[in-house]
């Protein structure tokens, strides 16, 4: 029997039993991650090898270095994920991998490894969209959370408001026209001489600043659209730093964070009906979590945000999303490729 026939047969069995232990791999940017996830909701292991120290001296991710480092680490990280789960390769029912969006060389390492592993074990292969994974981080955190709900995704590469109609069915309501929220945080942090990645550093600095010290206005974000723009705010913050040498860096950080988070939270809350989830690396920002919690409470909307360990890139979220793809027949074949600008499925 060919690999594909064996994988299809196995997938049919898994769908009818609704049980699947999935080994998931995530290498879309600067984290080499692997996890074992049971039935989409339970992370049996979650190993993250971060390359941040490697890229820090360059002030950002160097794609070629990221790819090479993924090659060095992937085997070790997958072995560690199996060990932490107390499982052997033979216990794995399916292999999942992020195949986009992300850095092409980095994605290719995960995709190639996952293909080889799935083929050697004769189990289904599931290609997962990175942002679908970020949304699924909420399923690992809230056992009762089910679609439909709305989700604000804010990461280093994306800022989107989506309606999650079903586990694998999304409607894009709006997104950034330019910089992603995380990217804007990183760039302003860099202007403040903070190390990479700047988002968490800017958050720390903002704690001792006054969010009302400087009013960063943005006409574009005032409209009814769910689209957003952060590059004007970013330029205003950088210009302020350059033109006013005496301005307190902590005030810039706090005021900029307040401006970005106000836009994200106002738009997301306006889109939300009964439940709003937060996803992506910026979901680790406490100020954003608090703001959303308050605004959701005032509108009578349930607010969900991932456990901190599932906010930034990890493979457990990929394993969760993969379970729902698998259950809906979303099998990949060995032609699965890395797609740097992969679009999300929508109805
Ligand atoms: O989702 P993620 O790990 O990678 C991408 O898919 O892009 O997100 C990384 C982004 C970076 O821009 C990082 O600065 C930002 O998330 N980030 C934060 C915080 N933690 C991570 N931004 C603000 N506050 C944080 N605590
Ligand atoms: Zn991410």
mmCIF file of C-alpha atoms and ligand atoms in Angstrom:
data_model
loop_
_atom_site.group_PDB
_atom_site.id
_atom_site.type_symbol
_atom_site.label_atom_id
_atom_site.label_comp_id
_atom_site.label_asym_id
_atom_site.label_seq_id
_atom_site.Cartn_x
_atom_site.Cartn_y
_atom_site.Cartn_z
ATOM 1 C CA UNK A 1 0.000 0.000 0.000
ATOM 2 C CA UNK A 2 1.333 3.464 -0.880
ATOM 3 C CA UNK A 3 2.056 5.964 1.890
ATOM 4 C CA UNK A 4 -0.950 8.088 0.924
ATOM 5 C CA UNK A 5 -3.363 5.136 0.942
ATOM 6 C CA UNK A 6 -2.059 4.031 4.353
ATOM 7 C CA UNK A 7 -2.372 7.592 5.703
ATOM 8 C CA UNK A 8 -5.931 7.932 4.380
ATOM 9 C CA UNK A 9 -6.928 4.606 5.928
ATOM 10 C CA UNK A 10 -5.432 5.647 9.267
ATOM 11 C CA UNK A 11 -7.153 9.035 9.069
ATOM 12 C CA UNK A 12 -10.524 7.350 8.514
ATOM 13 C CA UNK A 13 -9.976 5.225 11.639
ATOM 14 C CA UNK A 14 -8.977 8.281 13.680
ATOM 15 C CA UNK A 15 -12.013 10.242 12.503
ATOM 16 C CA UNK A 16 -14.391 7.460 13.471
ATOM 17 C CA UNK A 17 -12.794 7.037 16.920
ATOM 18 C CA UNK A 18 -12.433 10.855 17.402
ATOM 19 C CA UNK A 19 -9.136 10.046 19.128
ATOM 20 C CA UNK A 20 -5.758 11.260 17.931
ATOM 21 C CA UNK A 21 -2.387 11.812 19.547
ATOM 22 C CA UNK A 22 -0.661 14.336 17.295
ATOM 23 C CA UNK A 23 3.008 15.239 17.195
ATOM 24 C CA UNK A 24 3.213 18.862 16.064
ATOM 25 C CA UNK A 25 6.146 20.886 14.742
ATOM 26 C CA UNK A 26 6.468 24.671 14.467
ATOM 27 C CA UNK A 27 9.475 26.386 12.834
ATOM 28 C CA UNK A 28 7.944 29.410 11.095
ATOM 29 C CA UNK A 29 10.236 32.032 12.629
ATOM 30 C CA UNK A 30 12.773 31.954 15.456
ATOM 31 C CA UNK A 31 11.408 29.206 17.711
ATOM 32 C CA UNK A 32 12.070 25.513 17.061
ATOM 33 C CA UNK A 33 9.105 23.861 18.740
ATOM 34 C CA UNK A 34 7.535 20.421 19.034
ATOM 35 C CA UNK A 35 4.627 19.167 21.120
ATOM 36 C CA UNK A 36 2.387 16.158 21.585
ATOM 37 C CA UNK A 37 -1.318 16.990 21.797
ATOM 38 C CA UNK A 38 -4.186 14.647 22.590
ATOM 39 C CA UNK A 39 -7.581 15.224 20.979
ATOM 40 C CA UNK A 40 -6.930 18.895 20.320
ATOM 41 C CA UNK A 41 -7.268 19.936 23.934
ATOM 42 C CA UNK A 42 -4.548 18.361 26.051
ATOM 43 C CA UNK A 43 -0.842 19.156 25.599
ATOM 44 C CA UNK A 44 1.112 16.099 26.748
ATOM 45 C CA UNK A 45 4.328 18.000 26.080
ATOM 46 C CA UNK A 46 5.362 21.404 24.784
ATOM 47 C CA UNK A 47 9.047 21.953 23.983
ATOM 48 C CA UNK A 48 10.260 25.338 22.744
ATOM 49 C CA UNK A 49 13.851 26.024 21.817
ATOM 50 C CA UNK A 50 14.103 29.765 21.315
ATOM 51 C CA UNK A 51 16.690 31.315 19.016
ATOM 52 C CA UNK A 52 16.249 34.777 20.538
ATOM 53 C CA UNK A 53 19.816 34.941 21.979
ATOM 54 C CA UNK A 54 21.188 34.098 18.528
ATOM 55 C CA UNK A 55 19.312 36.916 16.769
ATOM 56 C CA UNK A 56 19.510 39.493 19.562
ATOM 57 C CA UNK A 57 22.905 40.830 18.549
ATOM 58 C CA UNK A 58 21.480 41.679 15.092
ATOM 59 C CA UNK A 59 18.417 43.448 16.542
ATOM 60 C CA UNK A 60 16.003 41.135 14.705
ATOM 61 C CA UNK A 61 15.601 37.711 13.088
ATOM 62 C CA UNK A 62 18.256 36.834 10.480
ATOM 63 C CA UNK A 63 16.377 34.360 8.226
ATOM 64 C CA UNK A 64 19.373 32.303 7.083
ATOM 65 C CA UNK A 65 20.653 31.895 10.647
ATOM 66 C CA UNK A 66 17.145 30.878 11.723
ATOM 67 C CA UNK A 67 16.945 28.126 9.080
ATOM 68 C CA UNK A 68 20.359 26.713 9.964
ATOM 69 C CA UNK A 69 19.591 26.733 13.654
ATOM 70 C CA UNK A 70 16.266 24.953 13.044
ATOM 71 C CA UNK A 71 18.182 22.214 11.198
ATOM 72 C CA UNK A 72 20.515 21.820 14.193
ATOM 73 C CA UNK A 73 17.723 21.693 16.758
ATOM 74 C CA UNK A 74 14.691 20.028 15.208
ATOM 75 C CA UNK A 75 15.697 16.417 15.878
ATOM 76 C CA UNK A 76 16.540 17.165 19.507
ATOM 77 C CA UNK A 77 13.352 19.151 20.078
ATOM 78 C CA UNK A 78 11.110 16.432 18.610
ATOM 79 C CA UNK A 79 12.876 13.770 20.711
ATOM 80 C CA UNK A 80 12.390 15.930 23.813
ATOM 81 C CA UNK A 81 8.674 16.376 23.041
ATOM 82 C CA UNK A 82 8.193 12.594 22.816
ATOM 83 C CA UNK A 83 10.181 12.047 25.998
ATOM 84 C CA UNK A 84 8.253 14.665 27.976
ATOM 85 C CA UNK A 85 4.990 13.062 26.826
ATOM 86 C CA UNK A 86 6.319 9.644 27.894
ATOM 87 C CA UNK A 87 5.672 8.298 24.399
ATOM 88 C CA UNK A 88 7.515 6.509 21.667
ATOM 89 C CA UNK A 89 7.380 7.398 17.944
ATOM 90 C CA UNK A 90 5.099 4.414 17.415
ATOM 91 C CA UNK A 91 2.448 5.943 19.714
ATOM 92 C CA UNK A 92 1.937 8.911 17.377
ATOM 93 C CA UNK A 93 -1.275 8.865 15.314
ATOM 94 C CA UNK A 94 -0.480 11.824 13.057
ATOM 95 C CA UNK A 95 2.173 14.465 12.392
ATOM 96 C CA UNK A 96 1.266 18.167 12.082
ATOM 97 C CA UNK A 97 3.416 21.031 10.903
ATOM 98 C CA UNK A 98 3.133 24.777 10.289
ATOM 99 C CA UNK A 99 3.526 25.274 6.534
ATOM 100 C CA UNK A 100 2.892 29.029 6.423
ATOM 101 C CA UNK A 101 2.920 31.942 6.758
ATOM 102 C CA UNK A 102 6.486 32.559 7.904
ATOM 103 C CA UNK A 103 10.085 32.594 6.738
ATOM 104 C CA UNK A 104 10.392 30.195 3.822
ATOM 105 C CA UNK A 105 13.704 28.611 4.842
ATOM 106 C CA UNK A 106 12.581 28.222 8.445
ATOM 107 C CA UNK A 107 9.224 26.694 7.431
ATOM 108 C CA UNK A 108 10.955 24.268 5.050
ATOM 109 C CA UNK A 109 12.931 22.703 7.886
ATOM 110 C CA UNK A 110 9.764 21.819 9.801
ATOM 111 C CA UNK A 111 7.855 20.743 6.687
ATOM 112 C CA UNK A 112 10.658 18.458 5.462
ATOM 113 C CA UNK A 113 11.127 16.903 8.892
ATOM 114 C CA UNK A 114 7.384 16.358 9.355
ATOM 115 C CA UNK A 115 7.003 14.769 5.916
ATOM 116 C CA UNK A 116 9.860 12.350 6.544
ATOM 117 C CA UNK A 117 8.507 11.450 9.986
ATOM 118 C CA UNK A 118 4.916 10.945 8.786
ATOM 119 C CA UNK A 119 6.122 8.789 5.907
ATOM 120 C CA UNK A 120 8.405 6.674 8.072
ATOM 121 C CA UNK A 121 5.563 6.060 10.558
ATOM 122 C CA UNK A 122 2.897 5.643 7.837
ATOM 123 C CA UNK A 123 0.625 8.152 9.602
ATOM 124 C CA UNK A 124 -1.358 11.164 8.317
ATOM 125 C CA UNK A 125 0.410 14.472 7.702
ATOM 126 C CA UNK A 126 -1.448 17.702 8.460
ATOM 127 C CA UNK A 127 -0.241 21.097 7.231
ATOM 128 C CA UNK A 128 -1.436 23.865 9.555
ATOM 129 C CA UNK A 129 -1.795 27.619 9.036
ATOM 130 C CA UNK A 130 0.249 29.411 11.707
ATOM 131 C CA UNK A 131 -2.566 31.810 12.675
ATOM 132 C CA UNK A 132 -5.062 28.982 12.923
ATOM 133 C CA UNK A 133 -2.618 27.587 15.472
ATOM 134 C CA UNK A 134 -2.546 30.847 17.420
ATOM 135 C CA UNK A 135 -6.365 30.826 17.611
ATOM 136 C CA UNK A 136 -6.282 27.189 18.805
ATOM 137 C CA UNK A 137 -4.028 28.192 21.741
ATOM 138 C CA UNK A 138 -7.339 29.188 23.331
ATOM 139 C CA UNK A 139 -8.705 25.614 23.032
ATOM 140 C CA UNK A 140 -5.754 24.406 25.124
ATOM 141 C CA UNK A 141 -6.580 27.012 27.762
ATOM 142 C CA UNK A 142 -10.400 26.810 27.845
ATOM 143 C CA UNK A 143 -11.703 23.212 27.591
ATOM 144 C CA UNK A 144 -15.252 24.464 26.968
ATOM 145 C CA UNK A 145 -14.468 27.060 24.280
ATOM 146 C CA UNK A 146 -16.072 26.222 20.943
ATOM 147 C CA UNK A 147 -16.787 28.230 17.802
ATOM 148 C CA UNK A 148 -18.485 30.452 16.887
ATOM 149 C CA UNK A 149 -16.589 33.346 18.441
ATOM 150 C CA UNK A 150 -14.548 36.346 17.358
ATOM 151 C CA UNK A 151 -10.790 36.512 17.642
ATOM 152 C CA UNK A 152 -8.241 39.307 17.721
ATOM 153 C CA UNK A 153 -4.918 38.008 16.401
ATOM 154 C CA UNK A 154 -1.942 40.239 17.206
ATOM 155 C CA UNK A 155 1.524 38.905 16.481
ATOM 156 C CA UNK A 156 4.845 40.017 15.052
ATOM 157 C CA UNK A 157 3.631 39.482 11.491
ATOM 158 C CA UNK A 158 -0.154 39.880 11.695
ATOM 159 C CA UNK A 159 -2.939 41.887 13.286
ATOM 160 C CA UNK A 160 -6.359 40.631 12.291
ATOM 161 C CA UNK A 161 -9.926 40.475 13.522
ATOM 162 C CA UNK A 162 -11.604 37.268 12.421
ATOM 163 C CA UNK A 163 -14.913 35.572 12.969
ATOM 164 C CA UNK A 164 -14.248 31.939 13.851
ATOM 165 C CA UNK A 165 -17.384 30.320 12.395
ATOM 166 C CA UNK A 166 -16.104 26.806 12.925
ATOM 167 C CA UNK A 167 -12.778 25.205 13.871
ATOM 168 C CA UNK A 168 -11.614 25.382 10.260
ATOM 169 C CA UNK A 169 -13.797 28.161 8.882
ATOM 170 C CA UNK A 170 -12.820 31.801 9.316
ATOM 171 C CA UNK A 171 -14.138 35.119 8.037
ATOM 172 C CA UNK A 172 -11.609 37.930 7.922
ATOM 173 C CA UNK A 173 -13.242 41.139 9.150
ATOM 174 C CA UNK A 174 -10.241 43.431 9.108
ATOM 175 C CA UNK A 175 -6.534 43.725 9.631
ATOM 176 C CA UNK A 176 -3.579 46.037 9.628
ATOM 177 C CA UNK A 177 -2.864 47.945 6.449
ATOM 178 C CA UNK A 178 0.821 48.234 7.332
ATOM 179 C CA UNK A 179 2.815 47.164 10.404
ATOM 180 C CA UNK A 180 1.512 44.414 12.665
ATOM 181 C CA UNK A 181 1.033 45.417 16.315
ATOM 182 C CA UNK A 182 3.997 43.283 17.466
ATOM 183 C CA UNK A 183 6.153 44.672 14.678
ATOM 184 C CA UNK A 184 5.274 48.247 15.723
ATOM 185 C CA UNK A 185 6.127 47.416 19.354
ATOM 186 C CA UNK A 186 9.440 45.899 18.222
ATOM 187 C CA UNK A 187 10.348 48.943 16.095
ATOM 188 C CA UNK A 188 9.531 51.518 18.783
ATOM 189 C CA UNK A 189 11.400 49.363 21.328
ATOM 190 C CA UNK A 190 14.411 49.386 19.036
ATOM 191 C CA UNK A 191 14.292 53.187 18.859
ATOM 192 C CA UNK A 192 14.242 53.100 22.673
ATOM 193 C CA UNK A 193 17.425 50.973 22.584
ATOM 194 C CA UNK A 194 15.665 47.952 24.044
ATOM 195 C CA UNK A 195 16.827 44.460 23.042
ATOM 196 C CA UNK A 196 15.011 42.177 20.569
ATOM 197 C CA UNK A 197 12.227 41.131 20.764
ATOM 198 C CA UNK A 198 11.072 44.554 21.844
ATOM 199 C CA UNK A 199 7.423 43.892 22.708
ATOM 200 C CA UNK A 200 7.970 42.368 26.166
ATOM 201 C CA UNK A 201 10.770 44.873 26.915
ATOM 202 C CA UNK A 202 8.558 47.802 25.947
ATOM 203 C CA UNK A 203 5.834 46.417 28.191
ATOM 204 C CA UNK A 204 8.276 46.323 31.138
ATOM 205 C CA UNK A 205 9.465 49.876 30.514
ATOM 206 C CA UNK A 206 5.868 51.090 30.159
ATOM 207 C CA UNK A 207 5.108 49.994 33.720
ATOM 208 C CA UNK A 208 6.999 52.991 35.065
ATOM 209 C CA UNK A 209 5.604 55.431 32.490
ATOM 210 C CA UNK A 210 2.492 57.546 32.167
ATOM 211 C CA UNK A 211 0.132 56.305 29.416
ATOM 212 C CA UNK A 212 -1.444 59.768 29.210
ATOM 213 C CA UNK A 213 1.837 61.679 28.916
ATOM 214 C CA UNK A 214 1.689 61.840 25.125
ATOM 215 C CA UNK A 215 -1.464 61.587 23.022
ATOM 216 C CA UNK A 216 -0.715 59.508 19.918
ATOM 217 C CA UNK A 217 -3.697 60.121 17.630
ATOM 218 C CA UNK A 218 -4.497 58.244 14.487
ATOM 219 C CA UNK A 219 -7.307 59.454 12.228
ATOM 220 C CA UNK A 220 -7.297 56.239 10.163
ATOM 221 C CA UNK A 221 -8.162 54.073 13.146
ATOM 222 C CA UNK A 222 -11.159 56.182 14.118
ATOM 223 C CA UNK A 223 -13.319 54.960 11.227
ATOM 224 C CA UNK A 224 -15.924 52.186 11.360
ATOM 225 C CA UNK A 225 -13.746 49.738 9.446
ATOM 226 C CA UNK A 226 -12.092 46.843 11.267
ATOM 227 C CA UNK A 227 -8.890 47.657 9.402
ATOM 228 C CA UNK A 228 -6.080 49.199 11.411
ATOM 229 C CA UNK A 229 -2.831 51.062 10.849
ATOM 230 C CA UNK A 230 0.125 51.242 13.209
ATOM 231 C CA UNK A 231 2.947 52.627 11.111
ATOM 232 C CA UNK A 232 1.881 56.300 11.558
ATOM 233 C CA UNK A 233 1.777 55.867 15.333
ATOM 234 C CA UNK A 234 5.170 54.174 15.244
ATOM 235 C CA UNK A 235 6.696 57.039 13.232
ATOM 236 C CA UNK A 236 5.141 59.593 15.611
ATOM 237 C CA UNK A 237 6.703 57.807 18.603
ATOM 238 C CA UNK A 238 10.133 57.580 16.943
ATOM 239 C CA UNK A 239 9.972 61.259 15.845
ATOM 240 C CA UNK A 240 9.025 62.332 19.359
ATOM 241 C CA UNK A 241 12.069 60.536 20.740
ATOM 242 C CA UNK A 242 14.337 62.248 18.228
ATOM 243 C CA UNK A 243 12.861 65.742 18.499
ATOM 244 C CA UNK A 244 12.525 65.859 22.282
ATOM 245 C CA UNK A 245 15.699 64.516 23.898
ATOM 246 C CA UNK A 246 14.274 65.140 27.358
ATOM 247 C CA UNK A 247 11.155 63.040 26.910
ATOM 248 C CA UNK A 248 11.009 60.136 29.382
ATOM 249 C CA UNK A 249 11.466 56.824 27.500
ATOM 250 C CA UNK A 250 9.040 55.158 29.905
ATOM 251 C CA UNK A 251 6.372 57.746 28.983
ATOM 252 C CA UNK A 252 6.889 57.076 25.262
ATOM 253 C CA UNK A 253 6.594 53.319 25.923
ATOM 254 C CA UNK A 254 3.466 53.657 28.088
ATOM 255 C CA UNK A 255 1.744 56.154 25.779
ATOM 256 C CA UNK A 256 2.545 54.151 22.643
ATOM 257 C CA UNK A 257 1.403 50.900 24.233
ATOM 258 C CA UNK A 258 -1.819 52.613 25.334
ATOM 259 C CA UNK A 259 -2.470 53.943 21.813
ATOM 260 C CA UNK A 260 -1.890 50.579 20.086
ATOM 261 C CA UNK A 261 -3.832 48.569 22.639
ATOM 262 C CA UNK A 262 -6.742 51.040 22.582
ATOM 263 C CA UNK A 263 -7.090 50.600 18.809
ATOM 264 C CA UNK A 264 -6.816 46.805 18.975
ATOM 265 C CA UNK A 265 -9.260 46.493 21.851
ATOM 266 C CA UNK A 266 -11.863 49.019 20.611
ATOM 267 C CA UNK A 267 -12.056 47.376 17.180
ATOM 268 C CA UNK A 268 -12.106 43.819 18.504
ATOM 269 C CA UNK A 269 -14.779 44.558 21.093
ATOM 270 C CA UNK A 270 -16.922 46.258 18.453
ATOM 271 C CA UNK A 271 -16.681 43.115 16.287
ATOM 272 C CA UNK A 272 -17.400 40.691 19.131
ATOM 273 C CA UNK A 273 -20.888 39.337 19.787
ATOM 274 C CA UNK A 274 -20.858 36.843 22.657
ATOM 275 C CA UNK A 275 -17.222 35.698 22.976
ATOM 276 C CA UNK A 276 -13.922 37.337 22.107
ATOM 277 C CA UNK A 277 -10.639 35.428 22.123
ATOM 278 C CA UNK A 278 -7.179 36.951 21.900
ATOM 279 C CA UNK A 279 -4.303 35.226 20.074
ATOM 280 C CA UNK A 280 -0.727 35.747 18.836
ATOM 281 C CA UNK A 281 2.472 36.813 20.561
ATOM 282 C CA UNK A 282 1.070 40.200 21.647
ATOM 283 C CA UNK A 283 -1.585 38.330 23.663
ATOM 284 C CA UNK A 284 1.174 38.053 26.299
ATOM 285 C CA UNK A 285 0.852 41.810 26.867
ATOM 286 C CA UNK A 286 -0.847 42.273 30.241
ATOM 287 C CA UNK A 287 -1.998 45.787 29.460
ATOM 288 C CA UNK A 288 -3.845 44.512 26.363
ATOM 289 C CA UNK A 289 -5.335 41.569 28.271
ATOM 290 C CA UNK A 290 -6.573 43.875 31.039
ATOM 291 C CA UNK A 291 -8.000 46.409 28.609
ATOM 292 C CA UNK A 292 -9.884 43.728 26.682
ATOM 293 C CA UNK A 293 -11.124 42.094 29.869
ATOM 294 C CA UNK A 294 -12.613 45.411 31.065
ATOM 295 C CA UNK A 295 -14.161 46.391 27.722
ATOM 296 C CA UNK A 296 -15.559 42.880 27.199
ATOM 297 C CA UNK A 297 -17.050 42.937 30.704
ATOM 298 C CA UNK A 298 -18.747 46.267 29.994
ATOM 299 C CA UNK A 299 -20.329 44.834 26.807
ATOM 300 C CA UNK A 300 -21.311 41.534 28.446
ATOM 301 C CA UNK A 301 -18.913 39.599 26.202
ATOM 302 C CA UNK A 302 -16.910 36.601 27.450
ATOM 303 C CA UNK A 303 -13.182 37.232 27.072
ATOM 304 C CA UNK A 304 -10.641 34.427 26.563
ATOM 305 C CA UNK A 305 -6.870 34.682 26.270
ATOM 306 C CA UNK A 306 -4.277 31.916 26.065
ATOM 307 C CA UNK A 307 -2.249 30.732 29.014
ATOM 308 C CA UNK A 308 1.094 32.610 28.849
ATOM 309 C CA UNK A 309 2.972 29.497 27.677
ATOM 310 C CA UNK A 310 0.747 29.339 24.576
ATOM 311 C CA UNK A 311 0.890 33.050 23.625
ATOM 312 C CA UNK A 312 4.111 33.244 21.633
ATOM 313 C CA UNK A 313 5.089 30.653 19.024
ATOM 314 C CA UNK A 314 4.757 27.050 20.181
ATOM 315 C CA UNK A 315 3.831 23.703 18.653
ATOM 316 C CA UNK A 316 1.056 22.722 21.091
ATOM 317 C CA UNK A 317 -1.245 25.250 19.402
ATOM 318 C CA UNK A 318 -0.399 23.678 16.023
ATOM 319 C CA UNK A 319 -1.273 20.227 17.387
ATOM 320 C CA UNK A 320 -4.612 21.531 18.631
ATOM 321 C CA UNK A 321 -5.558 23.122 15.294
ATOM 322 C CA UNK A 322 -4.373 19.973 13.477
ATOM 323 C CA UNK A 323 -6.804 17.767 15.403
ATOM 324 C CA UNK A 324 -9.781 19.710 14.044
ATOM 325 C CA UNK A 325 -8.349 19.714 10.517
ATOM 326 C CA UNK A 326 -7.818 15.955 10.732
ATOM 327 C CA UNK A 327 -11.358 15.358 12.010
ATOM 328 C CA UNK A 328 -12.666 17.287 8.980
ATOM 329 C CA UNK A 329 -10.548 15.291 6.536
ATOM 330 C CA UNK A 330 -7.870 17.958 6.147
ATOM 331 C CA UNK A 331 -5.090 15.587 5.207
ATOM 332 C CA UNK A 332 -1.953 16.794 3.417
ATOM 333 C CA UNK A 333 0.026 14.707 0.959
ATOM 334 C CA UNK A 334 3.778 14.622 0.475
ATOM 335 C CA UNK A 335 3.635 17.572 -1.919
ATOM 336 C CA UNK A 336 2.997 19.816 1.123
ATOM 337 C CA UNK A 337 5.214 22.863 0.748
ATOM 338 C CA UNK A 338 6.263 25.906 2.759
ATOM 339 C CA UNK A 339 4.114 28.896 1.731
ATOM 340 C CA UNK A 340 5.526 32.174 3.153
ATOM 341 C CA UNK A 341 2.342 34.197 2.519
ATOM 342 C CA UNK A 342 -0.229 31.434 3.096
ATOM 343 C CA UNK A 343 -3.821 32.740 3.306
ATOM 344 C CA UNK A 344 -6.300 31.503 5.897
ATOM 345 C CA UNK A 345 -9.239 29.373 4.726
ATOM 346 C CA UNK A 346 -12.514 31.216 4.681
ATOM 347 C CA UNK A 347 -16.070 30.395 3.752
HETATM 348 O O1 LIG B 1 3.244 35.083 17.590
HETATM 349 P P1 LIG B 1 4.663 35.446 17.793
HETATM 350 O O2 LIG B 1 5.466 34.682 18.814
HETATM 351 O O3 LIG B 1 5.427 35.349 16.427
HETATM 352 C C1 LIG B 1 4.799 35.709 15.231
HETATM 353 O O4 LIG B 1 3.985 34.895 14.732
HETATM 354 O O5 LIG B 1 5.042 36.851 14.783
HETATM 355 O O6 LIG B 1 4.685 36.995 18.144
HETATM 356 C C2 LIG B 1 5.886 37.671 18.378
HETATM 357 C C3 LIG B 1 5.554 39.130 18.573
HETATM 358 C C4 LIG B 1 6.800 40.000 18.645
HETATM 359 O O7 LIG B 1 6.586 41.152 17.856
HETATM 360 C C5 LIG B 1 6.892 40.332 20.122
HETATM 361 O O8 LIG B 1 7.532 41.562 20.389
HETATM 362 C C6 LIG B 1 5.432 40.379 20.509
HETATM 363 O O9 LIG B 1 4.847 39.298 19.817
HETATM 364 N N1 LIG B 1 5.251 40.215 21.961
HETATM 365 C C7 LIG B 1 4.779 41.179 22.777
HETATM 366 C C8 LIG B 1 4.820 40.642 24.088
HETATM 367 N N2 LIG B 1 5.312 39.376 24.021
HETATM 368 C C9 LIG B 1 5.561 39.124 22.703
HETATM 369 N N3 LIG B 1 4.341 42.414 22.508
HETATM 370 C C10 LIG B 1 3.927 43.154 23.551
HETATM 371 N N4 LIG B 1 3.950 42.732 24.832
HETATM 372 C C11 LIG B 1 4.378 41.489 25.136
HETATM 373 N N5 LIG B 1 4.396 41.072 26.407
HETATM 374 ZN ZN1 LIG B 2 3.198 33.450 15.787
#
